Structures are given as C-alpha cells and as structure tokens.
XYZ file of C-alpha atoms in Angstrom:
323
model
C -11.286 5.304 -10.712
C -9.690 2.033 -9.236
C -6.851 2.246 -7.042
C -4.321 0.646 -9.541
C -5.182 3.118 -12.337
C -4.440 5.852 -9.856
C -1.009 4.408 -8.782
C -0.229 3.651 -12.286
C -1.055 7.368 -13.147
C 0.706 8.558 -10.564
C 3.888 6.815 -11.229
C 3.930 8.081 -14.710
C 3.594 11.478 -13.194
C 6.457 10.835 -11.097
C 8.950 9.776 -14.101
C 7.450 12.714 -16.347
C 7.858 15.399 -14.004
C 11.314 14.183 -12.868
C 12.082 14.502 -16.647
C 10.902 18.138 -16.689
C 13.877 19.035 -13.979
C 16.507 18.153 -17.291
C 14.626 20.242 -19.631
C 15.693 23.943 -19.893
C 13.377 26.422 -18.534
C 13.408 30.057 -17.359
C 13.487 31.208 -13.328
C 11.482 33.224 -11.006
C 11.766 36.316 -13.256
C 9.673 34.506 -16.045
C 6.497 36.488 -17.382
C 3.386 36.201 -16.080
C 0.000 35.249 -17.473
C -1.536 37.364 -19.656
C 1.738 39.655 -19.965
C 3.460 39.980 -23.627
C 6.144 37.580 -24.362
C 4.773 34.745 -21.855
C 5.181 31.437 -23.197
C 2.433 28.651 -23.763
C 4.343 25.472 -22.521
C 1.732 23.513 -24.392
C 2.310 25.082 -27.689
C 6.183 23.907 -26.885
C 7.770 27.363 -27.269
C 9.676 29.862 -25.183
C 11.409 28.867 -21.834
C 9.146 30.228 -19.360
C 7.860 28.231 -16.362
C 5.184 30.197 -15.867
C 2.613 29.724 -19.210
C 0.166 32.273 -20.429
C -3.163 30.143 -20.361
C -5.388 33.384 -20.877
C -6.634 32.823 -23.952
C -7.159 29.370 -23.181
C -9.581 30.685 -20.110
C -11.207 33.589 -21.936
C -12.344 31.016 -24.677
C -14.419 29.131 -22.163
C -18.223 29.965 -22.117
C -21.023 29.719 -19.977
C -23.345 26.556 -20.372
C -26.813 27.518 -19.518
C -27.965 24.090 -18.394
C -25.161 23.719 -15.985
C -25.807 27.150 -14.863
C -29.402 26.150 -14.107
C -27.994 23.455 -11.657
C -26.273 25.742 -9.364
C -28.258 26.519 -6.234
C -29.855 29.803 -6.391
C -27.612 31.079 -3.271
C -24.879 31.098 -5.272
C -26.065 31.636 -8.890
C -27.953 35.092 -7.395
C -24.260 36.193 -6.380
C -22.469 35.345 -10.106
C -19.804 34.374 -7.889
C -17.970 31.247 -6.934
C -16.013 31.693 -3.496
C -13.046 29.446 -3.903
C -10.632 28.627 -0.654
C -7.405 27.673 -1.619
C -3.764 27.768 0.065
C -1.986 29.913 -2.330
C 1.501 28.440 -1.251
C 2.024 25.829 -3.989
C 3.291 26.173 -7.408
C 2.351 24.706 -9.810
C -0.989 24.503 -8.346
C -1.885 27.634 -6.833
C 0.670 30.493 -6.237
C 0.753 34.578 -6.630
C 2.151 36.166 -9.502
C 5.192 38.529 -9.486
C 2.725 41.217 -7.974
C 1.926 39.270 -5.138
C -1.570 39.522 -5.532
C -2.888 37.930 -8.770
C -3.327 33.833 -7.980
C -2.208 31.714 -11.127
C -1.302 28.084 -11.212
C -3.212 24.847 -12.688
C -5.665 24.684 -9.919
C -6.517 28.303 -10.349
C -7.188 27.766 -14.438
C -9.379 24.472 -13.497
C -11.716 26.071 -10.594
C -11.803 29.125 -13.363
C -13.050 27.527 -16.342
C -15.249 25.655 -14.442
C -16.730 28.721 -12.735
C -17.412 30.199 -15.856
C -18.931 27.138 -17.383
C -21.655 27.806 -14.362
C -21.849 31.279 -15.117
C -19.889 31.965 -12.172
C -16.588 34.108 -11.471
C -14.217 32.484 -9.331
C -12.743 34.533 -6.394
C -10.048 33.337 -4.152
C -9.715 33.478 -0.337
C -6.083 32.596 0.598
C -6.286 30.347 3.782
C -4.169 28.047 6.019
C -4.410 24.391 4.426
C -5.752 23.163 7.480
C -8.704 25.798 7.756
C -9.901 24.674 4.591
C -12.323 22.141 5.553
C -13.818 24.161 8.473
C -13.990 26.974 6.009
C -16.120 24.982 3.512
C -18.564 23.624 6.354
C -18.995 27.097 7.753
C -20.166 28.793 4.579
C -17.108 31.003 4.307
C -16.157 29.449 0.960
C -18.271 27.557 -1.706
C -15.670 25.258 -2.657
C -11.792 24.366 -2.533
C -9.086 23.676 -4.675
C -5.612 22.988 -3.380
C -3.925 20.129 -4.447
C -5.759 18.397 -1.253
C -5.996 14.723 -1.699
C -9.410 13.074 -1.458
C -9.312 10.485 1.173
C -12.119 8.309 3.035
C -11.218 10.238 6.147
C -11.752 13.834 4.566
C -14.968 12.401 2.918
C -16.675 11.943 6.186
C -16.599 15.962 6.523
C -16.548 17.320 2.642
C -17.623 15.685 -0.743
C -15.110 15.730 -3.526
C -14.993 15.988 -7.276
C -11.657 14.325 -8.198
C -9.664 16.430 -10.980
C -6.111 15.234 -10.964
C -3.834 12.107 -9.985
C -1.015 12.825 -8.285
C 1.339 11.930 -4.833
C 3.975 12.820 -2.533
C 7.687 12.833 -2.879
C 11.059 14.231 -1.152
C 12.963 17.231 -1.733
C 16.228 17.811 -0.713
C 19.292 20.634 -0.838
C 20.821 20.306 -4.138
C 23.429 17.672 -3.704
C 21.745 15.766 -1.317
C 23.911 16.244 1.918
C 21.873 14.113 3.961
C 22.052 10.997 1.642
C 18.181 10.623 1.351
C 17.322 8.023 -0.972
C 13.928 7.126 -0.223
C 11.241 6.588 2.875
C 13.306 4.235 4.240
C 16.173 6.423 4.813
C 14.377 9.177 6.758
C 14.493 7.937 10.318
C 16.425 10.229 12.616
C 16.231 13.201 9.726
C 14.832 16.550 10.337
C 11.659 16.814 7.910
C 9.337 19.666 7.243
C 5.658 19.379 6.358
C 2.479 21.579 6.188
C -0.176 21.091 8.736
C -3.116 19.148 8.027
C -1.749 17.515 4.689
C -1.492 14.026 3.689
C 2.430 14.900 3.714
C 2.172 15.237 7.785
C 0.226 11.727 8.076
C 3.133 10.131 6.010
C 5.988 11.657 7.993
C 3.910 10.476 11.115
C 3.436 7.038 10.046
C 6.998 6.630 8.915
C 8.229 7.970 12.026
C 6.068 5.439 14.076
C 7.528 2.728 11.585
C 11.189 3.424 12.505
C 10.804 3.648 16.121
C 9.054 0.183 15.481
C 11.921 -1.190 14.005
C 14.291 0.297 16.876
C 15.563 3.214 14.978
C 15.282 6.899 15.350
C 12.192 8.907 15.005
C 11.593 11.698 12.469
C 12.152 15.353 13.657
C 9.167 16.630 12.120
C 8.613 20.553 11.808
C 4.744 21.011 11.154
C 3.991 24.813 9.606
C 1.668 26.688 7.890
C 3.152 27.165 4.596
C 5.696 25.434 2.045
C 7.546 28.859 1.967
C 8.349 28.222 5.422
C 9.482 24.801 4.855
C 11.707 25.842 2.014
C 13.358 28.224 3.792
C 14.229 25.804 6.636
C 15.719 23.724 3.723
C 17.797 26.206 1.978
C 19.706 27.213 5.331
C 20.138 23.851 6.382
C 17.466 23.521 9.447
C 15.821 20.369 8.139
C 17.090 17.541 5.710
C 14.006 17.239 3.552
C 10.553 18.711 2.705
C 7.645 16.080 2.123
C 5.663 17.785 -0.951
C 3.243 16.960 -3.612
C 5.257 15.897 -6.587
C 4.313 18.631 -8.984
C 5.319 21.643 -6.294
C 8.478 19.672 -5.315
C 9.732 19.536 -9.095
C 8.540 23.199 -9.813
C 10.215 24.513 -6.929
C 13.486 22.397 -7.782
C 13.671 23.955 -10.892
C 12.662 27.427 -10.388
C 14.471 28.524 -7.305
C 18.099 30.052 -7.395
C 17.591 28.902 -11.324
C 17.740 25.161 -10.154
C 20.588 25.535 -7.816
C 18.896 25.331 -4.185
C 17.008 21.744 -4.293
C 16.377 18.824 -5.707
C 13.795 15.874 -5.786
C 14.849 12.268 -4.504
C 14.260 10.158 -7.467
C 12.093 7.040 -6.983
C 8.441 6.385 -7.320
C 5.503 8.547 -6.342
C 4.483 7.957 -2.399
C 0.905 7.611 -1.657
C -0.498 8.153 -5.216
C -4.268 9.256 -5.099
C -6.564 11.700 -6.512
C -6.619 15.658 -5.890
C -10.213 16.768 -5.222
C -12.444 19.913 -5.162
C -13.877 19.982 -1.988
C -17.795 20.701 -1.645
C -19.854 21.363 1.366
C -21.886 17.887 1.883
C -25.104 20.045 2.613
C -24.592 21.418 -1.211
C -24.944 18.277 -3.627
C -26.353 20.448 -6.352
C -23.068 22.579 -6.608
C -21.093 19.707 -6.414
C -22.809 17.641 -9.135
C -22.801 21.063 -11.263
C -18.793 21.103 -10.942
C -18.639 17.593 -11.754
C -20.568 17.978 -14.915
C -18.558 21.252 -15.835
C -15.291 19.323 -15.439
C -16.751 16.518 -17.445
C -17.521 19.057 -20.092
C -13.975 20.706 -20.059
C -12.451 17.332 -20.332
C -14.602 16.379 -23.220
C -13.575 19.899 -25.284
C -9.884 19.369 -24.018
C -9.979 22.568 -22.250
C -8.961 20.550 -19.302
C -5.825 18.853 -21.256
C -4.756 21.976 -22.509
C -4.664 23.497 -19.047
C -2.447 20.482 -17.769
C 0.028 20.591 -20.939
C 0.454 24.098 -20.372
C 1.503 23.759 -16.252
C 3.624 20.317 -17.499
C 1.151 17.750 -15.586
C -0.600 16.082 -18.277
C 0.391 12.739 -16.894
C -1.876 13.346 -13.808
C -4.972 13.766 -15.702
C -8.206 11.883 -15.168
C -10.359 10.879 -18.052
C -13.861 11.833 -16.267
C -15.037 13.456 -13.046
C -15.509 11.432 -10.164
C -17.110 12.084 -6.905
C -15.495 10.824 -3.614
C -13.189 8.788 -5.649
C -10.605 8.500 -2.905
C -9.650 5.641 -0.432
C-alpha cells in the first residue's frame, strides 16, 4: 500500500472516529459479546459500545487449502498462540468478567485462526515484550495494534490488516490547552513503552528543545490503563494513544465525562501488522491468504463495522508494507 493511500485512509479514520464521539452509546456496563441483549454495531441497532460478534465469528469455517499451508508444528496442536497487549479497547481488551478477551483485533485473529483450522489462544504480554516473545517461540503470532515499521521489520515480519495513526487524549475540557503536537512543549505526557507513541513523544521533545522550548516530560508505562489513571488525576496533561483506542476510551470512561480527543489530523498514519517470526514464512503467508479470504467474503468488513473502525480497512493483505 502506498504511503499516500495510508495517510488518506488514516485521515478519514480520524474524521470518522471523532464523529463517533458525538453519537450516543452506552458506558462500561454495556452487555458483553455473546450475552443476551448485546447489540451489533454493524446492524445500526442498540446503544452498546460493545457489539455482539459471536454469530459473525461462528459463521467462519475452515479452509482446507489454507490449513494445509500451516507448518506441521503448529497445525498438529490445532492452536494458534497469540501474543497481545490486552489493554487497548477497542482493539484488544477484557470483557466485564476480567478474563474473556474481546475487541476488533481479537475478532480478526480468531477468524483467521478458524480459516486455518486453528483455535486462537491469548497470552497477555507487555507491549515491549511482544517481539521477543515471537522470536523466542513463546507465541506463534502477535496482534496488538502494532504499527508495521521498517525498523520492526528487521526483527519480525508483518501481515498488514488495518490503517490507523495516533492522536492526543486530554482531560475533559482540555485544561492544559493542548491543540496539537506543536503545543506539547513543556507538557507532561504519558505513553506505553515500546510503542510508536513513545517514539513520537521523544521526537517531539527533541524538536521542542531544538526550537529553544522546554522538553516534554514523558512518563513511560507498561499499560494504557496506568496512563488513564495519571490523566484522570491530573498528574499528566495528555496521553499519546492510537486513535481508535482514544476515541473509545473518551466515549466510555465515566460516561464520556473524563477525557476527550484533541481535534485534528491523525498523526503518523501507518498500517497495523499481525506479527510473525521471520523464520516462519509458511505461517505468515497462510495468515495473509486467510485475511484476503475474509476481506473477499465480507467478514473482515463486518468486523470493522461492528467496532466502528471501518474507515481504516485495507483492501488486501500486504506483507511488510510499513515504511
């Protein structure tokens, strides 16, 4: 996918996602997927922020040709071990029971696993440990709203499945007066370790200093929930976060009264990639072909529609398309 197309899609996603903030939807007590009364966002009914995608996933079936592409060491287990950072709604997060993983990333990798004759099982890992866990064989693949970048491609391969970018989330009412990246100098900012957000914050801080302004005070944590606590209590001025997560969190936390997203163009639009060990090209190619099938049969689009992130859709699976 060309850089210009990625940027256009990401900018469209920004506008669409910010519009979601203005729509009515339920809070944290909304029904969980599979529960009676849970609404399906793709059907346009109900007010739940958590769609019921169980029927959609149940309709996916194994493709014997694709399943034959899976390396025997994995196929024999009938399990696809997935590493993720289950902290980032609406991509990957826990349902109200505290143990069931839900989200758009969960649904996509679950559907891919089914196509390959595998059951996706999750390991909740620190974001910074995902690549090493993949390299060591602890997990077979990763899906965690991780940007596919040229630097990361040196360590692992990616199958790109979504286009997004990052944004700034502030306290409701924006007391720090942050209007964009150029107003972050001297501010207290939180990011999750090992993310593109951390790189952006550090680069922005360097630019502030070069321009004779104060550096950013950057708090680096292991989870977005820690950052939300800091922002809610006023210890920091803003969180740098993925746009879909920032929109979802802003709308659902304290019935939308805790946070808001700073308006403006998405920052550093880029593809999200499903990570695969570079020594396992067979699995990588099987995942890519499974994703292509899900795109072609409409399942992929319905998943994105359900979670309100359809503007970030890709039209085909691309291997290592990040720059």
